[in-house]
């Protein structure tokens, strides 16, 4: 029997309040904001993948846009060419992207730090031209329009397609958050973090680096694939231009801005990368990248551990000690108070690349 | 305590959104969205950042022309506001911004958003909501060809097929014994060209065609194959980078073919680079086609259109390069937009505008070559299907011959 500590009570209260807000948001917001929040939720799922990979396993990926693309194209091609229902196509997307992710992870074993970043960057660079190359399957540069997407009339009578997708995406996000939290708090998460912090020590304790590093890549890519599938449903359209290099970079920006050390970072990061460019437009549509860049720099100076990371660490009584917030202690409570919420993102990788 | 803080940030973001949104909802839509007695509001997206940001200057041309019209009293007493946002050439981004323009800003119509992929992503949404998608900035054939399915969408510039028909007709008229070779990009753009060329050539037919992929490093081997086929006429349906490579290869191989180059790649940048790499033989005498005046060509500097163009830029957009044809294109499409609003009269509705853009007969667009007619009918929703050929000589495109109509 696990007694609820104050810490856990607060945590549950926070989750409950956010859940209520997320549920209520589309009821009070206009449809286009609901639509944008749905994008934010999908980005959050992809960022969650980066929190697994970079935050917990210390591997940097600048190529997650490619996994998002694989998810999107899997759904688009399946819906265009087969009679599969939408849910089945969406469910297959992470399987495909996760499989590719494991393969990439196996290759990435030999690389770390900046080298790994560059290798995954190459993935993001080459993916859009590759899509164009197989035009018969992918529709080439014109992409694929998901014209078959129709909400059944008996559902459409109750809920608009924006709200339906919004609730679908945020429910997915909630389930994935719960799953991630559970796995990261257990043996798998500990093994991955041990490899991040000191590979040699971890190996000498019997942790298999091949297995866990490939697993982290596949796991993370599967999340990106789900995000890609949901984004494809949202836009009802996929094309090589949808998955530009910028997408991969934006996802990493979201993970860093949100905070790599906490799952809240994914939600904050997803919301930020969705709304920051839109906000920059309203400041000055002719200089969006400048406004965007300045905002990024400002946040990183003020909150070096990410928005969610810094806000949760700011009041922490003790400085960084080993162990992350999601490690369970012997008593079974979440040990938020005993460890650093966030490890600066470079730490896990710079050590290994030296 | 700490978790509480993390939560607080989320709450803050969400509640801030809530406040912003409720204000938006309070602003109720007019009877006709975006139209008041004194204003008509249009929206659109162009890439001001990202890989295609060079196209962003089109906005400057559009804004300059609208400012000029507004200073002269507007259209039917209404000033035109054009809210143009940065989509970074990303279809999802463009769709979100367009929803915002339609649902928050209540724009009357979406005007001249740029990019084939972007407009394909917008088209179902805009048509479902019966919002005009006017004069989109892309040369794909689908805007005119699929008008029955998407009646709220219309293109503007000459489509790839029509341009290839123009080339084909010219070859058929002046070189009936030509042996024609084609280099084309293996996608919709290239294939549209191939289809159009076949139609324009008619009985002559294509002797040899070679394709390349956008992932190919070079197209020299394709040019060698085409040369070896014995062809004496070559059409290049390639994007700028590959067109440059093709021209350089032609110059270096000393192939004396009569060469036709797609409008897409007939820029001064391409021609200068090709002349540098392949010598003057690579570019001299190359034929292309256009429907617009060329602001970089001194020969047309005294036309009404170029004078107006330079005058408006000096007044409203003094920092913009006055030789950039993309800026001129912006003015040309803005002219047709203003023309359409004028014809709609005081009583402006979305339905009326869609009816009007299916009945265009505009003969006086000053930014186009004299004689070009912007023309549509309910059965032909391709506004521009005419071009005039131009030959590259003395570092400029020199127009020659009559206007060729792809319709006839």
XYZ file of C-alpha atoms in Angstrom:
762
model
C 0.000 0.000 0.000
C 1.455 3.281 -1.038
C 0.725 6.219 1.160
C 0.107 9.451 -0.678
C 2.855 11.882 0.161
C 2.266 15.616 -0.013
C 4.409 15.646 -3.106
C 2.296 13.077 -4.865
C -0.936 14.724 -3.786
C 0.225 17.952 -5.331
C 1.251 16.109 -8.432
C -2.133 14.483 -8.797
C -3.864 17.793 -8.164
C -1.773 19.395 -10.892
C -2.661 16.637 -13.324
C -6.339 16.949 -12.440
C -6.408 20.719 -12.947
C -4.613 20.487 -16.268
C -6.991 17.719 -17.328
C -9.984 19.917 -16.549
C -8.454 22.848 -18.435
C -7.659 20.665 -21.418
C -11.189 19.287 -21.403
C -12.811 22.702 -21.078
C -10.601 24.622 -23.515
C -12.483 23.792 -26.746
C -15.798 24.581 -25.086
C -14.807 28.218 -24.552
C -12.269 28.784 -27.325
C -13.091 29.474 -30.986
C -12.618 26.544 -33.393
C -9.375 27.782 -34.918
C -7.691 28.003 -31.481
C -8.931 24.492 -30.730
C -7.349 23.497 -34.011
C -4.062 25.140 -33.027
C -4.131 23.537 -29.585
C -4.613 20.184 -31.303
C -1.396 20.855 -33.229
C 0.280 21.749 -29.935
C -0.833 18.414 -28.468
C 0.549 16.495 -31.433
C 3.870 18.341 -31.189
C 3.932 17.516 -27.475
C 3.771 13.807 -28.304
C 6.790 14.133 -30.594
C 8.641 16.161 -27.958
C 7.875 13.484 -25.398
C 9.915 11.218 -27.652
C 12.834 13.626 -27.425
C 12.515 13.743 -23.656
C 12.877 9.966 -23.643
C 15.780 9.982 -26.065
C 17.701 13.128 -25.185
C 16.541 13.837 -21.659
C 16.864 10.282 -20.373
C 19.303 8.579 -22.705
C 21.519 11.518 -23.663
C 21.254 10.921 -27.389
C 20.597 14.037 -29.456
C 18.390 13.793 -32.516
C 18.124 16.554 -35.076
C 16.224 14.233 -37.356
C 12.943 13.583 -35.621
C 11.082 15.374 -38.389
C 11.845 12.335 -40.544
C 10.078 10.021 -38.074
C 7.136 12.409 -37.951
C 7.100 12.224 -41.752
C 7.161 8.419 -41.695
C 4.147 8.439 -39.384
C 2.307 10.923 -41.580
C 3.017 9.104 -44.819
C 2.155 5.728 -43.290
C -1.317 7.001 -42.464
C -1.739 8.812 -45.779
C -0.628 5.860 -47.911
C -2.647 3.322 -45.932
C -5.811 5.407 -46.102
C -5.306 6.107 -49.784
C -4.530 2.561 -50.895
C -6.228 0.258 -48.426
C -9.638 0.031 -46.811
C -8.110 0.162 -43.327
C -10.089 2.183 -40.814
C -8.444 5.389 -39.600
C -7.686 4.034 -36.126
C -5.798 1.070 -37.576
C -3.760 3.291 -39.860
C -2.900 5.580 -36.947
C -1.950 2.554 -34.844
C 0.378 1.235 -37.543
C 2.212 4.553 -37.902
C 4.254 4.237 -34.681
C 5.038 0.614 -35.543
C 6.635 1.663 -38.823
C 8.435 4.724 -37.465
C 9.496 2.810 -34.349
C 10.987 0.051 -36.482
C 12.951 2.571 -38.544
C 13.941 4.236 -35.279
C 15.421 1.021 -33.909
C 17.457 0.632 -37.093
C 18.693 4.213 -36.860
C 19.400 3.650 -33.181
C 21.531 0.625 -34.007
C 23.593 2.755 -36.375
C 23.700 5.606 -33.883
C 25.371 3.352 -31.309
C 28.763 4.269 -32.630
C 28.086 7.970 -32.477
C 27.457 10.413 -29.717
C 27.169 14.103 -29.036
C 27.746 16.372 -31.995
C 28.459 13.426 -34.320
C 25.122 11.854 -33.545
C 23.401 15.219 -33.973
C 24.940 15.561 -37.435
C 24.073 12.006 -38.465
C 20.434 12.472 -37.499
C 20.504 15.899 -39.123
C 21.402 14.128 -42.361
C 18.291 12.021 -41.911
C 16.144 15.146 -41.755
C 17.906 16.657 -44.780
C 17.588 13.628 -47.020
C 14.077 12.576 -46.128
C 12.017 15.109 -48.143
C 13.951 14.427 -51.401
C 13.589 10.707 -50.746
C 9.828 11.128 -50.520
C 9.888 12.890 -53.895
C 11.977 10.114 -55.368
C 9.261 7.509 -54.784
C 6.537 9.594 -56.336
C 4.407 6.628 -57.401
C 3.851 5.740 -53.762
C 4.088 9.131 -52.076
C 2.534 11.442 -54.640
C 5.880 13.180 -55.198
C 6.126 16.889 -54.495
C 2.337 17.302 -54.693
C 1.878 14.969 -51.739
C -1.277 13.107 -50.773
C -4.572 14.694 -49.831
C -6.585 12.667 -47.331
C -9.903 13.176 -49.057
C -11.444 10.095 -47.471
C -11.416 11.742 -44.043
C -15.040 12.115 -43.093
C -16.438 12.126 -39.615
C -19.390 9.688 -39.554
C -22.694 11.613 -39.500
C -23.840 10.187 -36.172
C -20.678 11.575 -34.572
C -20.623 14.805 -36.573
C -24.053 15.643 -35.169
C -22.538 15.935 -31.703
C -19.067 17.296 -32.210
C -17.159 19.308 -34.793
C -14.171 17.698 -36.483
C -11.814 20.176 -34.795
C -13.044 19.233 -31.340
C -13.056 15.545 -32.164
C -9.419 15.662 -33.291
C -8.488 17.851 -30.360
C -9.922 15.409 -27.807
C -8.429 12.475 -29.682
C -4.976 14.043 -29.679
C -5.002 15.217 -26.068
C -6.302 11.847 -24.909
C -3.460 10.172 -26.792
C -1.053 12.627 -25.184
C -2.391 11.872 -21.700
C -2.144 8.111 -22.183
C 1.340 8.402 -23.634
C 2.427 10.667 -20.776
C 1.194 8.110 -18.250
C 2.917 5.250 -20.050
C 6.134 7.222 -20.360
C 6.103 8.206 -16.725
C 5.588 4.604 -15.695
C 8.360 3.238 -17.922
C 10.848 5.981 -17.092
C 10.280 5.506 -13.394
C 11.080 1.824 -13.644
C 13.954 -0.403 -14.645
C 14.056 0.684 -18.283
C 14.253 4.371 -17.416
C 16.962 3.768 -14.828
C 19.028 1.755 -17.272
C 18.722 4.463 -19.898
C 19.712 7.200 -17.501
C 22.617 5.144 -16.191
C 23.907 4.827 -19.755
C 23.503 8.573 -20.211
C 25.380 9.462 -17.051
C 28.254 7.018 -17.222
C 28.250 4.400 -19.906
C 31.201 2.396 -18.648
C 29.825 2.181 -15.140
C 26.414 1.226 -16.483
C 27.861 -1.529 -18.655
C 29.837 -2.899 -15.747
C 26.540 -3.212 -13.873
C 25.240 -5.390 -16.659
C 23.209 -2.861 -18.643
C 23.309 -3.723 -22.326
C 24.031 -0.484 -24.210
C 23.095 -1.880 -27.624
C 19.710 -2.914 -26.388
C 18.820 0.172 -24.406
C 20.152 2.759 -26.820
C 18.377 1.170 -29.785
C 15.295 0.834 -27.635
C 15.408 4.510 -26.719
C 15.659 5.462 -30.374
C 12.840 3.177 -31.421
C 10.654 4.259 -28.516
C 11.232 7.898 -29.277
C 10.681 7.433 -33.014
C 7.405 5.621 -32.326
C 6.137 8.705 -30.474
C 7.224 10.889 -33.392
C 5.307 8.515 -35.667
C 2.129 8.888 -33.628
C 2.570 12.653 -33.728
C 3.059 12.485 -37.488
C -0.078 10.399 -37.936
C -2.153 12.830 -35.882
C -0.674 15.853 -37.659
C -1.549 14.270 -40.995
C -5.153 13.869 -39.844
C -5.202 17.498 -38.698
C -3.911 18.912 -41.988
C -5.647 16.219 -44.098
C -2.645 16.514 -46.333
C 0.982 15.377 -46.426
C 3.759 16.627 -48.702
C 7.545 16.845 -48.601
C 7.221 20.541 -47.723
C 5.302 19.564 -44.583
C 8.393 17.861 -43.159
C 11.108 20.368 -43.853
C 14.350 20.494 -41.955
C 12.783 23.220 -39.872
C 10.384 20.721 -38.297
C 13.198 18.655 -36.770
C 14.861 21.751 -35.408
C 11.582 23.111 -34.088
C 10.905 19.896 -32.190
C 14.285 20.022 -30.495
C 13.703 23.700 -29.705
C 10.396 22.710 -28.139
C 12.025 20.022 -26.017
C 14.754 22.374 -24.800
C 12.359 25.267 -24.211
C 9.894 23.106 -22.362
C 12.515 21.258 -20.361
C 14.135 17.912 -21.078
C 14.009 16.826 -17.463
C 10.279 16.671 -16.888
C 7.275 15.339 -18.760
C 5.594 18.719 -18.275
C 8.317 19.958 -20.598
C 6.673 18.159 -23.509
C 3.309 19.822 -22.982
C 4.824 23.258 -22.444
C 7.193 22.731 -25.375
C 4.396 21.621 -27.689
C 2.271 24.634 -26.796
C 5.229 26.996 -27.156
C 6.393 25.838 -30.591
C 2.822 25.943 -31.795
C 2.002 29.420 -30.527
C 5.374 31.210 -30.574
C 5.482 31.536 -34.401
C 1.842 32.609 -34.458
C 2.540 35.158 -31.749
C 5.630 36.370 -33.640
C 3.350 36.977 -36.642
C 1.154 39.260 -34.628
C 4.172 41.276 -33.483
C 5.636 41.712 -36.958
C 4.681 39.503 -39.888
C 7.674 40.647 -41.916
C 10.248 39.626 -39.328
C 8.837 36.512 -37.718
C 12.165 34.745 -37.489
C 13.737 37.693 -35.691
C 10.953 37.930 -33.110
C 10.999 34.149 -32.747
C 14.772 34.121 -32.281
C 14.766 36.898 -29.725
C 12.026 35.160 -27.756
C 14.031 31.929 -27.815
C 17.177 33.609 -26.553
C 15.248 35.437 -23.853
C 13.666 32.229 -22.571
C 16.952 30.344 -22.615
C 18.703 33.070 -20.640
C 15.915 33.401 -18.102
C 15.161 29.685 -17.886
C 18.199 27.645 -18.866
C 16.565 24.371 -17.840
C 13.498 25.020 -19.940
C 10.253 26.653 -18.921
C 8.745 23.693 -17.109
C 12.140 22.586 -15.829
C 13.061 25.947 -14.331
C 9.653 26.521 -12.809
C 9.765 23.173 -11.044
C 13.377 23.541 -9.954
C 13.208 27.143 -8.818
C 11.921 26.323 -5.362
C 13.780 23.092 -4.864
C 15.567 23.098 -1.515
C 18.531 20.956 -2.508
C 20.855 21.375 -5.467
C 21.503 18.695 -8.033
C 22.172 15.250 -6.715
C 22.084 12.039 -8.676
C 18.721 10.641 -9.564
C 15.868 12.148 -11.500
C 12.488 13.181 -10.295
C 10.766 10.153 -11.715
C 12.977 7.638 -9.903
C 10.952 5.768 -7.345
C 12.568 5.491 -3.970
C 12.388 2.406 -1.803
C 9.223 3.620 -0.154
C 7.555 3.758 -3.520
C 6.933 7.474 -3.564
C 8.023 9.663 -6.376
C 11.311 11.098 -5.314
C 10.841 14.524 -6.697
C 12.394 16.170 -3.705
C 15.535 14.126 -3.614
C 16.959 14.914 -7.002
C 17.522 17.549 -9.558
C 14.524 18.147 -11.703
C 16.602 18.939 -14.646
C 20.015 18.292 -15.807
C 21.257 20.865 -18.262
C 20.750 19.243 -21.610
C 24.355 19.367 -22.707
C 25.577 17.549 -19.647
C 24.552 14.049 -20.548
C 26.005 14.261 -23.995
C 29.112 16.330 -23.577
C 30.462 13.854 -21.114
C 30.052 11.064 -23.539
C 31.414 12.827 -26.538
C 34.664 13.738 -24.876
C 5.422 23.068 -3.988
C 7.665 22.676 -6.996
C 5.095 20.778 -9.014
C 2.692 23.518 -8.218
C 4.893 26.038 -9.957
C 5.182 23.887 -13.057
C 1.466 23.620 -13.135
C 1.045 27.316 -12.705
C 2.883 28.009 -15.956
C 0.558 25.696 -17.837
C -2.453 27.315 -16.258
C -1.112 30.741 -17.137
C -0.637 29.824 -20.780
C -4.065 28.270 -21.088
C -5.896 31.058 -19.323
C -4.075 33.681 -21.383
C -5.329 31.867 -24.458
C -8.813 31.833 -23.040
C -8.831 35.579 -22.515
C -7.494 36.247 -25.986
C -10.051 33.936 -27.526
C -13.115 35.235 -25.748
C -12.268 38.725 -27.017
C -12.080 37.291 -30.486
C -15.449 35.642 -30.189
C -17.034 38.873 -29.050
C -16.222 40.499 -32.364
C -19.151 39.194 -34.341
C -18.928 38.711 -38.090
C -20.553 41.160 -40.466
C -23.242 40.131 -42.862
C -20.505 39.611 -45.444
C -17.256 38.724 -43.701
C -14.460 41.213 -44.216
C -16.605 43.831 -45.938
C -17.727 47.091 -44.397
C -18.724 50.370 -46.024
C -15.177 51.613 -45.835
C -13.016 48.491 -45.983
C -12.587 45.151 -47.660
C -10.166 42.796 -45.959
C -8.220 40.134 -47.810
C -5.852 37.595 -46.294
C -3.092 35.349 -47.541
C 0.208 33.695 -46.780
C 3.619 33.900 -48.403
C 6.969 32.505 -47.248
C 8.823 35.405 -45.603
C 11.155 32.934 -43.906
C 12.394 29.446 -44.709
C 13.663 27.829 -47.899
C 11.369 29.685 -50.305
C 11.632 33.118 -48.706
C 12.802 34.646 -52.009
C 9.122 34.600 -53.024
C 8.242 36.794 -50.050
C 8.844 39.944 -52.119
C 5.644 39.244 -54.056
C 3.889 40.674 -51.019
C 5.711 43.993 -51.514
C 4.343 44.340 -55.010
C 0.826 43.516 -53.860
C 0.944 45.896 -50.897
C 2.374 48.720 -53.007
C -0.395 48.395 -55.557
C -3.149 48.215 -52.923
C -1.672 51.276 -51.170
C -1.747 53.132 -54.488
C -5.397 52.189 -55.062
C -6.308 53.118 -51.482
C -4.653 56.531 -51.810
C -6.790 57.130 -54.865
C -9.933 56.475 -52.820
C -10.068 52.693 -52.782
C -12.544 50.518 -54.653
C -16.195 51.576 -54.527
C -15.390 53.644 -51.464
C -13.671 50.755 -49.684
C -9.997 50.634 -48.799
C -8.316 47.293 -49.332
C -6.494 45.763 -46.375
C -4.305 42.786 -47.176
C -3.221 40.774 -44.152
C -0.377 38.663 -45.459
C 1.269 36.221 -43.039
C 4.446 34.151 -43.053
C 3.810 30.436 -43.610
C 7.517 29.568 -44.088
C 6.351 27.468 -47.082
C 4.875 24.913 -44.691
C 1.400 23.562 -45.561
C 0.317 22.933 -41.927
C 1.464 26.398 -40.904
C -0.399 27.922 -43.851
C -3.570 26.029 -42.942
C -3.473 27.251 -39.339
C -2.845 30.843 -40.355
C -5.571 30.666 -42.970
C -8.080 29.364 -40.427
C -7.072 32.270 -38.230
C -7.550 34.733 -41.081
C -10.966 33.284 -41.878
C -12.279 32.709 -38.367
C -10.585 35.428 -36.338
C -9.935 38.246 -38.795
C -13.014 37.407 -40.889
C -11.281 38.133 -44.165
C -13.453 38.404 -47.235
C -11.233 36.118 -49.302
C -7.865 34.408 -49.350
C -5.771 35.987 -52.052
C -2.567 34.825 -53.759
C -1.275 32.407 -51.104
C 1.878 30.863 -52.529
C 2.985 27.316 -53.259
C 1.365 24.257 -54.815
C 1.536 22.176 -51.630
C 0.308 25.063 -49.484
C -2.705 25.682 -51.690
C -3.519 21.994 -51.968
C -3.667 21.894 -48.169
C -5.900 24.985 -48.017
C -8.275 24.065 -50.825
C -10.600 21.564 -49.057
C -11.011 23.812 -46.012
C -11.724 26.973 -47.990
C -14.122 25.232 -50.352
C -15.967 23.560 -47.500
C -16.460 26.942 -45.867
C -17.218 28.713 -49.147
C -14.346 31.171 -48.760
C -12.904 32.390 -52.080
C -9.346 31.166 -52.732
C -8.362 33.704 -55.349
C -5.502 33.869 -57.850
C -3.203 31.408 -56.093
C 0.517 31.727 -56.738
C 1.315 28.389 -58.351
C 1.529 27.083 -61.898
C 0.008 23.666 -61.293
C -2.732 22.664 -63.720
C -5.112 21.440 -61.017
C -6.492 24.914 -60.117
C -8.189 25.213 -63.457
C -8.610 21.517 -64.204
C -10.401 20.597 -60.953
C -12.617 23.673 -60.724
C -15.783 21.592 -60.797
C -14.766 19.848 -57.605
C -13.381 23.005 -55.990
C -15.456 25.923 -57.312
C -14.153 28.389 -54.698
C -10.582 28.181 -56.011
C -9.000 29.871 -59.015
C -5.409 30.170 -60.220
C -3.721 33.037 -61.988
C -0.397 32.603 -63.722
C 0.035 30.489 -66.827
C 0.018 26.802 -65.961
C 2.898 24.517 -66.894
C 0.900 22.665 -69.526
C -0.129 25.854 -71.285
C 3.437 27.109 -71.436
C 4.606 23.838 -72.958
C 1.799 24.118 -75.505
C 3.096 27.589 -76.418
C 6.582 26.172 -77.015
C 5.220 23.208 -78.956
C 3.109 25.402 -81.208
C 6.044 27.637 -81.989
C 8.169 24.644 -82.949
C 5.372 23.189 -85.080
C 4.886 26.512 -86.879
C 8.510 27.368 -87.573
C 10.373 24.072 -87.632
C 7.991 21.365 -88.797
C 10.894 18.956 -89.307
C 12.321 19.480 -85.828
C 13.595 16.517 -83.878
C 12.520 17.381 -80.365
C 14.180 16.240 -77.141
C 12.966 16.983 -73.602
C 14.676 17.107 -70.252
C 12.064 17.066 -67.494
C 11.893 16.840 -63.736
C 10.208 13.595 -62.746
C 7.255 15.057 -60.860
C 3.951 16.759 -61.584
C 5.672 19.903 -62.788
C 7.795 18.040 -65.332
C 5.027 15.717 -66.425
C 2.615 18.635 -66.940
C 5.243 20.026 -69.296
C 5.598 16.772 -71.186
C 1.827 16.501 -71.674
C 1.560 20.116 -72.828
C 4.468 19.811 -75.229
C 2.974 16.723 -76.859
C -0.274 18.599 -77.385
C 1.454 21.677 -78.780
C 3.711 19.718 -81.139
C 0.852 17.681 -82.542
C 2.058 15.513 -85.427
C 5.763 16.252 -84.878
C 5.972 14.332 -81.639
C 8.833 13.969 -79.209
C 11.915 12.109 -80.382
C 13.545 11.491 -77.020
C 12.794 12.444 -73.418
C 15.011 12.089 -70.377
C 13.980 12.702 -66.793
C 15.921 13.521 -63.662
C 15.085 13.311 -59.984
C 15.478 16.250 -57.645
C 17.933 14.063 -55.755
C 20.222 13.694 -58.781
C 23.563 15.457 -58.405
C 23.820 16.492 -62.064
C 21.919 16.209 -65.352
C 24.939 16.139 -67.669
C 24.505 12.464 -68.573
C 20.882 13.110 -69.535
C 21.983 15.953 -71.814
C 24.622 13.675 -73.385
C 21.961 11.021 -74.069
C 19.623 13.586 -75.585
C 22.401 14.975 -77.785
C 23.317 11.479 -78.960
C 19.707 10.915 -80.057
C 20.310 13.318 -82.944
C 17.736 15.863 -81.762
C 18.105 19.446 -82.933
C 15.599 21.051 -80.571
C 15.624 20.804 -76.771
C 13.056 21.763 -74.166
C 14.273 22.113 -70.592
C 11.509 21.645 -68.020
C 13.688 21.979 -64.962
C 13.936 24.003 -61.782
C 16.686 26.661 -61.635
C 19.551 24.520 -60.299
C 19.108 21.749 -62.861
C 18.376 24.169 -65.681
C 21.726 25.822 -64.982
C 23.473 22.442 -65.100
C 21.721 21.551 -68.357
C 22.689 24.822 -70.028
C 26.282 24.494 -68.865
C 26.431 20.943 -70.263
C 25.008 22.144 -73.599
C 27.662 24.841 -73.808
C 30.487 22.497 -72.881
C 29.359 19.747 -75.244
C 29.009 22.282 -78.055
C 25.488 21.090 -78.800
C 23.937 23.477 -81.318
C 20.316 22.704 -80.505
C 17.598 25.308 -80.512
C 16.864 25.402 -76.804
C 13.604 26.252 -75.008
C 13.705 26.974 -71.293
C 10.759 26.960 -68.876
C 9.699 30.295 -67.421
C 10.317 28.773 -63.975
C 14.058 28.763 -64.642
C 14.366 31.718 -67.009
C 15.770 34.022 -64.358
C 18.762 36.278 -64.682
C 20.508 34.322 -61.951
C 20.263 31.080 -63.908
C 21.377 32.677 -67.160
C 24.349 34.423 -65.592
C 25.493 31.237 -63.848
C 25.084 29.201 -67.047
C 27.052 31.729 -69.107
C 29.829 31.645 -66.534
C 30.043 27.857 -66.474
C 29.367 27.021 -70.119
C 30.413 30.151 -71.977
C 28.176 32.410 -74.056
C 27.226 29.436 -76.252
C 25.317 28.000 -73.307
C 22.853 30.865 -73.122
C 22.872 32.830 -76.373
C 19.745 32.239 -78.376
C 17.944 30.299 -75.662
C 14.185 30.803 -75.957
C 11.790 31.248 -73.085
C 8.356 32.799 -72.708
C 6.516 35.155 -70.413
C 3.308 37.125 -70.076
C 4.781 39.853 -67.852
C 6.913 42.875 -68.611
C 10.512 42.388 -67.551
C 11.548 45.175 -65.166
C 15.222 44.308 -65.757
C 15.011 44.875 -69.503
C 15.925 48.459 -70.509
C 14.057 47.992 -73.798
C 10.695 48.165 -72.029
C 11.658 50.803 -69.458
C 9.446 53.385 -71.118
C 6.232 51.388 -71.132
C 3.332 52.543 -68.985
C 3.534 49.411 -66.825
C 7.220 49.674 -65.945
C 6.935 53.385 -65.276
C 4.008 52.818 -62.933
C 5.847 49.898 -61.323
C 8.941 51.977 -60.575
C 6.881 54.946 -59.435
C 4.855 52.850 -56.989
C 7.939 51.129 -55.611
C 9.701 54.447 -55.097
C 6.694 55.764 -53.211
C 5.512 52.769 -51.179
C 8.345 50.218 -51.078
C 11.586 52.131 -51.633
C 13.807 49.357 -50.279
C 12.670 46.720 -52.775
C 14.811 45.783 -55.794
C 13.105 47.483 -58.762
C 14.382 44.879 -61.234
C 12.791 41.902 -59.463
C 10.082 40.415 -61.675
C 8.474 38.727 -58.644
C 7.587 42.172 -57.288
C 6.100 43.053 -60.657
C 4.153 39.804 -60.629
C 2.697 40.883 -57.275
C 1.489 44.129 -58.804
C 0.025 42.321 -61.807
C -2.034 39.946 -59.686
C -3.077 42.797 -57.373
C -4.283 44.690 -60.445
C -6.563 41.804 -61.450
C -7.830 41.532 -57.866
C -8.691 45.235 -57.772
C -10.307 44.914 -61.173
C -12.511 42.095 -59.890
C -13.565 44.097 -56.819
C -14.381 47.062 -59.041
C -16.600 44.953 -61.252
C -18.409 43.585 -58.195
C -19.682 47.059 -57.419
C -20.922 48.363 -54.095
C -22.808 45.187 -53.271
C -19.907 42.820 -52.601
C -20.490 39.160 -51.748
C -18.351 36.046 -51.926
C -20.723 34.355 -54.371
C -20.634 37.342 -56.671
C -16.851 37.435 -56.695
C -16.654 33.733 -57.566
C -19.067 34.327 -60.410
C -16.986 37.281 -61.615
C -13.678 35.405 -61.590
C -15.302 32.869 -63.911
C -16.096 35.720 -66.320
C -12.866 37.704 -66.652
C -11.961 39.578 -69.799
C -9.179 41.916 -68.758
C -7.221 43.457 -71.590
C -5.473 46.370 -69.917
C -3.323 44.946 -67.127
C -0.416 47.382 -67.430
C 2.107 44.986 -65.931
C 1.637 42.396 -68.629
C 2.985 42.373 -72.148
C 0.784 44.403 -74.495
C -1.836 42.125 -75.998
C -2.019 39.585 -73.160
C -5.624 39.019 -72.144
C -6.589 37.683 -68.736
C -9.606 35.614 -69.606
C -11.859 33.022 -68.011
C -15.236 31.474 -68.604
C -17.176 28.953 -66.504
C -15.765 26.174 -68.680
C -12.200 27.558 -68.779
C -10.871 28.651 -65.421
C -7.266 29.309 -66.495
C -6.897 33.123 -66.330
C -3.671 33.291 -68.310
C -2.976 30.927 -71.197
C -1.007 33.227 -73.478
C 2.654 34.083 -73.665
C 5.139 35.785 -75.858
C 8.493 34.215 -76.609
C 11.731 35.874 -75.634
C 15.256 35.182 -76.833
C 18.277 35.604 -74.599
C 20.784 38.027 -76.065
C 23.024 40.718 -74.562
C 22.237 39.505 -71.056
C 18.529 40.117 -71.457
C 15.358 38.486 -72.704
C 14.344 40.146 -75.957
C 10.669 39.521 -76.749
C 9.954 38.450 -80.319
C 7.130 37.146 -82.474
C 3.409 37.322 -81.814
C 1.521 36.399 -78.664
C 0.862 32.674 -78.716
C -2.387 31.423 -77.245
C -2.389 27.931 -75.741
C -6.181 27.769 -75.927
C -6.459 27.770 -79.700
